[in-house]
Amino acid sequence: MKENPFGELFGTNFDQSDFRYTWFMDDFLESVDKLTTLSGDINDIQLKNSREALYNAGQSTVDDSNDYLNQLLSEFNLDLRDRIQAELVRLGRDSVFTPADVVNRATTQSCAGCYQLSAGDSLGNNVTWPVEDTALRFVHVKEDGELSTALTDFFLPHREGVLEDFLAAHADGNTCSTPTTSAALAVESDEAVPTLGGATTH
């Protein structure tokens, strides 16, 4: 799961002789700045560090193992908690965010967090992750086309704004480059195209 840290890295249950245990704690601090954006927009929360591929989880299931705050608290990783607090102080954001807020924000950036685990969680700075109807648990789009609150109220308006800004910036038509490879061009075929889920579409 790209950019989904393995949950146990937030606790002390991970093999502490494994170099990834200490490296992860060092690298996670790089993300505190972008995790604690003051914009109040959940779309601006980011979790990224320089060696993320070392920490990717094999899966992002909806259970306590992928709830990063649960890992931090239940496994008593006081070292990581205190280092996050020190980083918040360094950034001058310790009056707005707690280490728990930071780790909750990190959970929102995982698949399980975005879809379900983070629902209703306080993220500091008066921000709360959207709460979904129970009928939409772990999906943002139901089979009948119903969309989640996260999509309709947060993600889609943000993406619409990004697209509108892009189009406005390229209104003269002269600043967009033509794709240079055939792979970037539309496929002209009547054959069904496989999607990521294995289904096909024309």
PDB file of C-alpha atoms in Angstrom:
ATOM      1  CA  MET A   1       0.000   0.000   0.000  1.00  0.00           C
ATOM      2  CA  LYS A   2       1.962   2.965  -1.321  1.00  0.00           C
ATOM      3  CA  GLU A   3       2.201   5.844   1.172  1.00  0.00           C
ATOM      4  CA  ASN A   4       0.352   3.789   3.831  1.00  0.00           C
ATOM      5  CA  PRO A   5       2.847   3.267   6.679  1.00  0.00           C
ATOM      6  CA  PHE A   6       2.678  -0.109   8.404  1.00  0.00           C
ATOM      7  CA  GLY A   7       0.633   0.599  11.541  1.00  0.00           C
ATOM      8  CA  GLU A   8       2.912  -1.134  14.026  1.00  0.00           C
ATOM      9  CA  LEU A   9       5.678   1.352  13.189  1.00  0.00           C
ATOM     10  CA  PHE A  10       3.763   3.863  15.333  1.00  0.00           C
ATOM     11  CA  GLY A  11       3.943   1.591  18.376  1.00  0.00           C
ATOM     12  CA  THR A  12       6.604  -0.420  20.154  1.00  0.00           C
ATOM     13  CA  ASN A  13       5.376  -3.838  19.040  1.00  0.00           C
ATOM     14  CA  PHE A  14       7.461  -3.614  15.859  1.00  0.00           C
ATOM     15  CA  ASP A  15      10.849  -5.369  15.964  1.00  0.00           C
ATOM     16  CA  GLN A  16      12.919  -2.603  17.521  1.00  0.00           C
ATOM     17  CA  SER A  17      16.133  -4.153  16.215  1.00  0.00           C
ATOM     18  CA  ASP A  18      14.861  -3.563  12.664  1.00  0.00           C
ATOM     19  CA  PHE A  19      16.456  -0.391  11.266  1.00  0.00           C
ATOM     20  CA  ARG A  20      13.062   0.703   9.925  1.00  0.00           C
ATOM     21  CA  TYR A  21      11.789   1.217  13.483  1.00  0.00           C
ATOM     22  CA  THR A  22      14.191   4.054  14.285  1.00  0.00           C
ATOM     23  CA  TRP A  23      14.341   5.357  10.726  1.00  0.00           C
ATOM     24  CA  PHE A  24      10.565   5.682  10.613  1.00  0.00           C
ATOM     25  CA  MET A  25      10.446   7.775  13.772  1.00  0.00           C
ATOM     26  CA  ASP A  26      13.144  10.045  12.356  1.00  0.00           C
ATOM     27  CA  ASP A  27      11.406  10.353   8.998  1.00  0.00           C
ATOM     28  CA  PHE A  28       7.877  10.785  10.375  1.00  0.00           C
ATOM     29  CA  LEU A  29       8.956  14.077  11.901  1.00  0.00           C
ATOM     30  CA  GLU A  30       9.509  15.370   8.348  1.00  0.00           C
ATOM     31  CA  SER A  31       5.751  15.041   7.812  1.00  0.00           C
ATOM     32  CA  VAL A  32       4.601  16.962  10.888  1.00  0.00           C
ATOM     33  CA  ASP A  33       4.780  20.324   9.088  1.00  0.00           C
ATOM     34  CA  LYS A  34       2.484  19.271   6.221  1.00  0.00           C
ATOM     35  CA  LEU A  35       0.244  17.184   8.458  1.00  0.00           C
ATOM     36  CA  THR A  36      -0.460  20.217  10.640  1.00  0.00           C
ATOM     37  CA  THR A  37      -1.501  22.651   7.926  1.00  0.00           C
ATOM     38  CA  LEU A  38      -3.331  25.613   9.429  1.00  0.00           C
ATOM     39  CA  SER A  39      -5.646  26.044   6.426  1.00  0.00           C
ATOM     40  CA  GLY A  40      -8.543  24.123   7.974  1.00  0.00           C
ATOM     41  CA  ASP A  41      -9.043  22.249   4.679  1.00  0.00           C
ATOM     42  CA  ILE A  42      -8.697  18.466   4.931  1.00  0.00           C
ATOM     43  CA  ASN A  43      -7.454  18.427   1.329  1.00  0.00           C
ATOM     44  CA  ASP A  44      -4.269  20.172   2.458  1.00  0.00           C
ATOM     45  CA  ILE A  45      -3.262  17.436   4.922  1.00  0.00           C
ATOM     46  CA  GLN A  46      -0.273  15.500   3.579  1.00  0.00           C
ATOM     47  CA  LEU A  47       1.793  12.563   4.801  1.00  0.00           C
ATOM     48  CA  LYS A  48       5.031  12.116   2.929  1.00  0.00           C
ATOM     49  CA  ASN A  49       8.651  11.539   3.838  1.00  0.00           C
ATOM     50  CA  SER A  50      11.872  10.923   1.972  1.00  0.00           C
ATOM     51  CA  ARG A  51      12.001   7.151   2.488  1.00  0.00           C
ATOM     52  CA  GLU A  52       8.305   6.239   2.436  1.00  0.00           C
ATOM     53  CA  ALA A  53       8.804   3.075   0.359  1.00  0.00           C
ATOM     54  CA  LEU A  54      10.581   1.459   3.310  1.00  0.00           C
ATOM     55  CA  TYR A  55       7.480   1.708   5.475  1.00  0.00           C
ATOM     56  CA  ASN A  56       4.619   0.776   3.145  1.00  0.00           C
ATOM     57  CA  ALA A  57       2.059  -1.640   4.591  1.00  0.00           C
ATOM     58  CA  GLY A  58       1.007  -4.799   2.792  1.00  0.00           C
ATOM     59  CA  GLN A  59      -2.660  -3.916   3.289  1.00  0.00           C
ATOM     60  CA  SER A  60      -4.791  -1.196   4.863  1.00  0.00           C
ATOM     61  CA  THR A  61      -7.583  -3.054   6.634  1.00  0.00           C
ATOM     62  CA  VAL A  62     -10.158  -1.503   8.946  1.00  0.00           C
ATOM     63  CA  ASP A  63      -8.859  -2.665  12.297  1.00  0.00           C
ATOM     64  CA  ASP A  64      -6.845  -1.338  15.215  1.00  0.00           C
ATOM     65  CA  SER A  65      -3.550  -2.314  13.574  1.00  0.00           C
ATOM     66  CA  ASN A  66      -4.052   0.430  10.990  1.00  0.00           C
ATOM     67  CA  ASP A  67      -5.345   3.011  13.459  1.00  0.00           C
ATOM     68  CA  TYR A  68      -2.085   4.871  13.998  1.00  0.00           C
ATOM     69  CA  LEU A  69      -3.197   6.615  17.192  1.00  0.00           C
ATOM     70  CA  ASN A  70      -4.305   3.299  18.657  1.00  0.00           C
ATOM     71  CA  GLN A  71      -0.843   1.899  17.902  1.00  0.00           C
ATOM     72  CA  LEU A  72       0.888   4.907  19.461  1.00  0.00           C
ATOM     73  CA  LEU A  73      -1.176   4.775  22.660  1.00  0.00           C
ATOM     74  CA  SER A  74      -1.687   1.058  23.164  1.00  0.00           C
ATOM     75  CA  GLU A  75       1.965   0.247  22.538  1.00  0.00           C
ATOM     76  CA  PHE A  76       3.164   3.221  24.613  1.00  0.00           C
ATOM     77  CA  ASN A  77       5.563   4.707  22.085  1.00  0.00           C
ATOM     78  CA  LEU A  78       6.444   7.605  24.359  1.00  0.00           C
ATOM     79  CA  ASP A  79       9.571   8.349  22.355  1.00  0.00           C
ATOM     80  CA  LEU A  80       7.610   9.086  19.170  1.00  0.00           C
ATOM     81  CA  ARG A  81       4.941  10.997  21.089  1.00  0.00           C
ATOM     82  CA  ASP A  82       7.533  13.219  22.774  1.00  0.00           C
ATOM     83  CA  ARG A  83       9.408  13.797  19.536  1.00  0.00           C
ATOM     84  CA  ILE A  84       6.197  14.869  17.785  1.00  0.00           C
ATOM     85  CA  GLN A  85       5.509  17.262  20.663  1.00  0.00           C
ATOM     86  CA  ALA A  86       9.013  18.716  20.346  1.00  0.00           C
ATOM     87  CA  GLU A  87       8.494  19.198  16.599  1.00  0.00           C
ATOM     88  CA  LEU A  88       5.180  20.971  17.220  1.00  0.00           C
ATOM     89  CA  VAL A  89       6.972  23.294  19.637  1.00  0.00           C
ATOM     90  CA  ARG A  90       9.699  23.936  17.056  1.00  0.00           C
ATOM     91  CA  LEU A  91       7.046  24.783  14.441  1.00  0.00           C
ATOM     92  CA  GLY A  92       5.171  26.998  16.904  1.00  0.00           C
ATOM     93  CA  ARG A  93       2.004  24.896  16.575  1.00  0.00           C
ATOM     94  CA  ASP A  94       1.894  23.222  19.978  1.00  0.00           C
ATOM     95  CA  SER A  95      -0.966  25.485  21.069  1.00  0.00           C
ATOM     96  CA  VAL A  96      -3.075  24.304  18.112  1.00  0.00           C
ATOM     97  CA  PHE A  97      -2.174  20.611  17.767  1.00  0.00           C
ATOM     98  CA  THR A  98      -1.317  17.712  20.067  1.00  0.00           C
ATOM     99  CA  PRO A  99       0.702  14.612  19.120  1.00  0.00           C
ATOM    100  CA  ALA A 100      -2.636  12.734  19.032  1.00  0.00           C
ATOM    101  CA  ASP A 101      -3.955  15.218  16.441  1.00  0.00           C
ATOM    102  CA  VAL A 102      -0.844  14.684  14.321  1.00  0.00           C
ATOM    103  CA  VAL A 103      -1.163  10.894  14.374  1.00  0.00           C
ATOM    104  CA  ASN A 104      -4.915  11.085  13.721  1.00  0.00           C
ATOM    105  CA  ARG A 105      -4.114  13.240  10.695  1.00  0.00           C
ATOM    106  CA  ALA A 106      -1.625  10.641   9.522  1.00  0.00           C
ATOM    107  CA  THR A 107      -4.359   7.994   9.744  1.00  0.00           C
ATOM    108  CA  THR A 108      -6.580  10.060   7.404  1.00  0.00           C
ATOM    109  CA  GLN A 109      -3.920   9.681   4.716  1.00  0.00           C
ATOM    110  CA  SER A 110      -4.126   5.885   4.773  1.00  0.00           C
ATOM    111  CA  CYS A 111      -6.737   3.967   2.788  1.00  0.00           C
ATOM    112  CA  ALA A 112      -8.467   2.578   5.896  1.00  0.00           C
ATOM    113  CA  GLY A 113      -8.399   5.983   7.563  1.00  0.00           C
ATOM    114  CA  CYS A 114      -9.804   7.923   4.627  1.00  0.00           C
ATOM    115  CA  TYR A 115     -12.598   5.427   4.050  1.00  0.00           C
ATOM    116  CA  GLN A 116     -13.629   4.562   7.596  1.00  0.00           C
ATOM    117  CA  LEU A 117     -11.238   4.672  10.554  1.00  0.00           C
ATOM    118  CA  SER A 118     -11.004   8.468  10.673  1.00  0.00           C
ATOM    119  CA  ALA A 119     -14.747   9.173  10.469  1.00  0.00           C
ATOM    120  CA  GLY A 120     -15.615  11.834  13.049  1.00  0.00           C
ATOM    121  CA  ASP A 121     -12.063  12.053  14.427  1.00  0.00           C
ATOM    122  CA  SER A 122     -10.873  15.364  15.820  1.00  0.00           C
ATOM    123  CA  LEU A 123      -7.823  16.525  13.881  1.00  0.00           C
ATOM    124  CA  GLY A 124      -6.948  19.660  15.846  1.00  0.00           C
ATOM    125  CA  ASN A 125      -7.364  23.278  14.704  1.00  0.00           C
ATOM    126  CA  ASN A 126     -11.182  22.797  14.915  1.00  0.00           C
ATOM    127  CA  VAL A 127     -11.099  20.300  12.043  1.00  0.00           C
ATOM    128  CA  THR A 128     -12.995  16.986  12.098  1.00  0.00           C
ATOM    129  CA  TRP A 129     -12.897  14.232   9.482  1.00  0.00           C
ATOM    130  CA  PRO A 130     -16.324  13.812   7.794  1.00  0.00           C
ATOM    131  CA  VAL A 131     -18.761  11.359   9.351  1.00  0.00           C
ATOM    132  CA  GLU A 132     -20.440   8.991   6.912  1.00  0.00           C
ATOM    133  CA  ASP A 133     -23.862   7.350   6.944  1.00  0.00           C
ATOM    134  CA  THR A 134     -23.577   3.734   8.064  1.00  0.00           C
ATOM    135  CA  ALA A 135     -24.737   2.641   4.609  1.00  0.00           C
ATOM    136  CA  LEU A 136     -21.550   4.102   3.146  1.00  0.00           C
ATOM    137  CA  ARG A 137     -19.062   2.360   5.420  1.00  0.00           C
ATOM    138  CA  PHE A 138     -15.743   1.883   3.634  1.00  0.00           C
ATOM    139  CA  VAL A 139     -16.925   3.219   0.292  1.00  0.00           C
ATOM    140  CA  HIS A 140     -17.143   6.732  -1.082  1.00  0.00           C
ATOM    141  CA  VAL A 141     -19.436   5.674  -3.925  1.00  0.00           C
ATOM    142  CA  LYS A 142     -22.227   3.099  -3.507  1.00  0.00           C
ATOM    143  CA  GLU A 143     -23.270   0.758  -6.294  1.00  0.00           C
ATOM    144  CA  ASP A 144     -26.345   2.943  -6.915  1.00  0.00           C
ATOM    145  CA  GLY A 145     -24.150   6.029  -7.381  1.00  0.00           C
ATOM    146  CA  GLU A 146     -24.721   7.621  -3.956  1.00  0.00           C
ATOM    147  CA  LEU A 147     -21.683   9.668  -2.949  1.00  0.00           C
ATOM    148  CA  SER A 148     -20.150  10.104   0.483  1.00  0.00           C
ATOM    149  CA  THR A 149     -20.173  13.384   2.396  1.00  0.00           C
ATOM    150  CA  ALA A 150     -16.390  13.454   2.120  1.00  0.00           C
ATOM    151  CA  LEU A 151     -16.709  13.444  -1.665  1.00  0.00           C
ATOM    152  CA  THR A 152     -19.595  15.886  -2.063  1.00  0.00           C
ATOM    153  CA  ASP A 153     -18.550  18.402   0.586  1.00  0.00           C
ATOM    154  CA  PHE A 154     -14.762  18.200   0.523  1.00  0.00           C
ATOM    155  CA  PHE A 155     -12.920  16.188  -2.149  1.00  0.00           C
ATOM    156  CA  LEU A 156     -14.939  16.961  -5.294  1.00  0.00           C
ATOM    157  CA  PRO A 157     -15.273  20.747  -4.685  1.00  0.00           C
ATOM    158  CA  HIS A 158     -11.514  20.872  -4.082  1.00  0.00           C
ATOM    159  CA  ARG A 159     -10.741  18.957  -7.279  1.00  0.00           C
ATOM    160  CA  GLU A 160     -13.189  21.119  -9.214  1.00  0.00           C
ATOM    161  CA  GLY A 161     -11.316  24.175  -7.982  1.00  0.00           C
ATOM    162  CA  VAL A 162      -7.959  22.710  -8.998  1.00  0.00           C
ATOM    163  CA  LEU A 163      -9.306  21.946 -12.481  1.00  0.00           C
ATOM    164  CA  GLU A 164     -10.846  25.422 -12.862  1.00  0.00           C
ATOM    165  CA  ASP A 165      -7.578  27.052 -11.794  1.00  0.00           C
ATOM    166  CA  PHE A 166      -5.656  24.925 -14.286  1.00  0.00           C
ATOM    167  CA  LEU A 167      -8.025  25.789 -17.141  1.00  0.00           C
ATOM    168  CA  ALA A 168      -7.925  29.483 -16.273  1.00  0.00           C
ATOM    169  CA  ALA A 169      -4.128  29.432 -16.246  1.00  0.00           C
ATOM    170  CA  HIS A 170      -4.077  27.742 -19.674  1.00  0.00           C
ATOM    171  CA  ALA A 171      -6.940  29.649 -21.303  1.00  0.00           C
ATOM    172  CA  ASP A 172      -4.757  30.820 -24.198  1.00  0.00           C
ATOM    173  CA  GLY A 173      -4.141  27.212 -25.209  1.00  0.00           C
ATOM    174  CA  ASN A 174      -0.440  27.819 -25.724  1.00  0.00           C
ATOM    175  CA  THR A 175       0.987  26.533 -22.464  1.00  0.00           C
ATOM    176  CA  CYS A 176      -0.232  22.933 -22.586  1.00  0.00           C
ATOM    177  CA  SER A 177       2.187  20.499 -24.179  1.00  0.00           C
ATOM    178  CA  THR A 178       1.086  17.762 -26.565  1.00  0.00           C
ATOM    179  CA  PRO A 179       1.678  14.210 -25.271  1.00  0.00           C
ATOM    180  CA  THR A 180       4.920  12.878 -26.726  1.00  0.00           C
ATOM    181  CA  THR A 181       4.175   9.159 -26.429  1.00  0.00           C
ATOM    182  CA  SER A 182       1.352   7.064 -27.750  1.00  0.00           C
ATOM    183  CA  ALA A 183       0.784   5.728 -24.222  1.00  0.00           C
ATOM    184  CA  ALA A 184      -0.441   9.179 -23.196  1.00  0.00           C
ATOM    185  CA  LEU A 185      -2.979   9.385 -26.021  1.00  0.00           C
ATOM    186  CA  ALA A 186      -6.581   8.162 -25.917  1.00  0.00           C
ATOM    187  CA  VAL A 187      -7.098   4.570 -27.009  1.00  0.00           C
ATOM    188  CA  GLU A 188      -9.137   4.332 -30.204  1.00  0.00           C
ATOM    189  CA  SER A 189     -10.640   0.883 -29.950  1.00  0.00           C
ATOM    190  CA  ASP A 190     -13.936  -0.864 -29.453  1.00  0.00           C
ATOM    191  CA  GLU A 191     -12.306  -3.368 -27.115  1.00  0.00           C
ATOM    192  CA  ALA A 192     -13.220  -3.325 -23.415  1.00  0.00           C
ATOM    193  CA  VAL A 193     -10.592  -1.657 -21.241  1.00  0.00           C
ATOM    194  CA  PRO A 194      -9.841  -3.306 -17.866  1.00  0.00           C
ATOM    195  CA  THR A 195     -10.148  -1.148 -14.767  1.00  0.00           C
ATOM    196  CA  LEU A 196      -8.147  -1.485 -11.560  1.00  0.00           C
ATOM    197  CA  GLY A 197     -10.904  -3.541  -9.970  1.00  0.00           C
ATOM    198  CA  GLY A 198     -10.828  -6.061 -12.813  1.00  0.00           C
ATOM    199  CA  ALA A 199     -14.089  -4.940 -14.412  1.00  0.00           C
ATOM    200  CA  THR A 200     -14.164  -3.663 -17.983  1.00  0.00           C
ATOM    201  CA  THR A 201     -15.434  -0.486 -19.558  1.00  0.00           C
ATOM    202  CA  HIS A 202     -15.682   0.812 -23.117  1.00  0.00           C
TER     203      HIS A 202
END
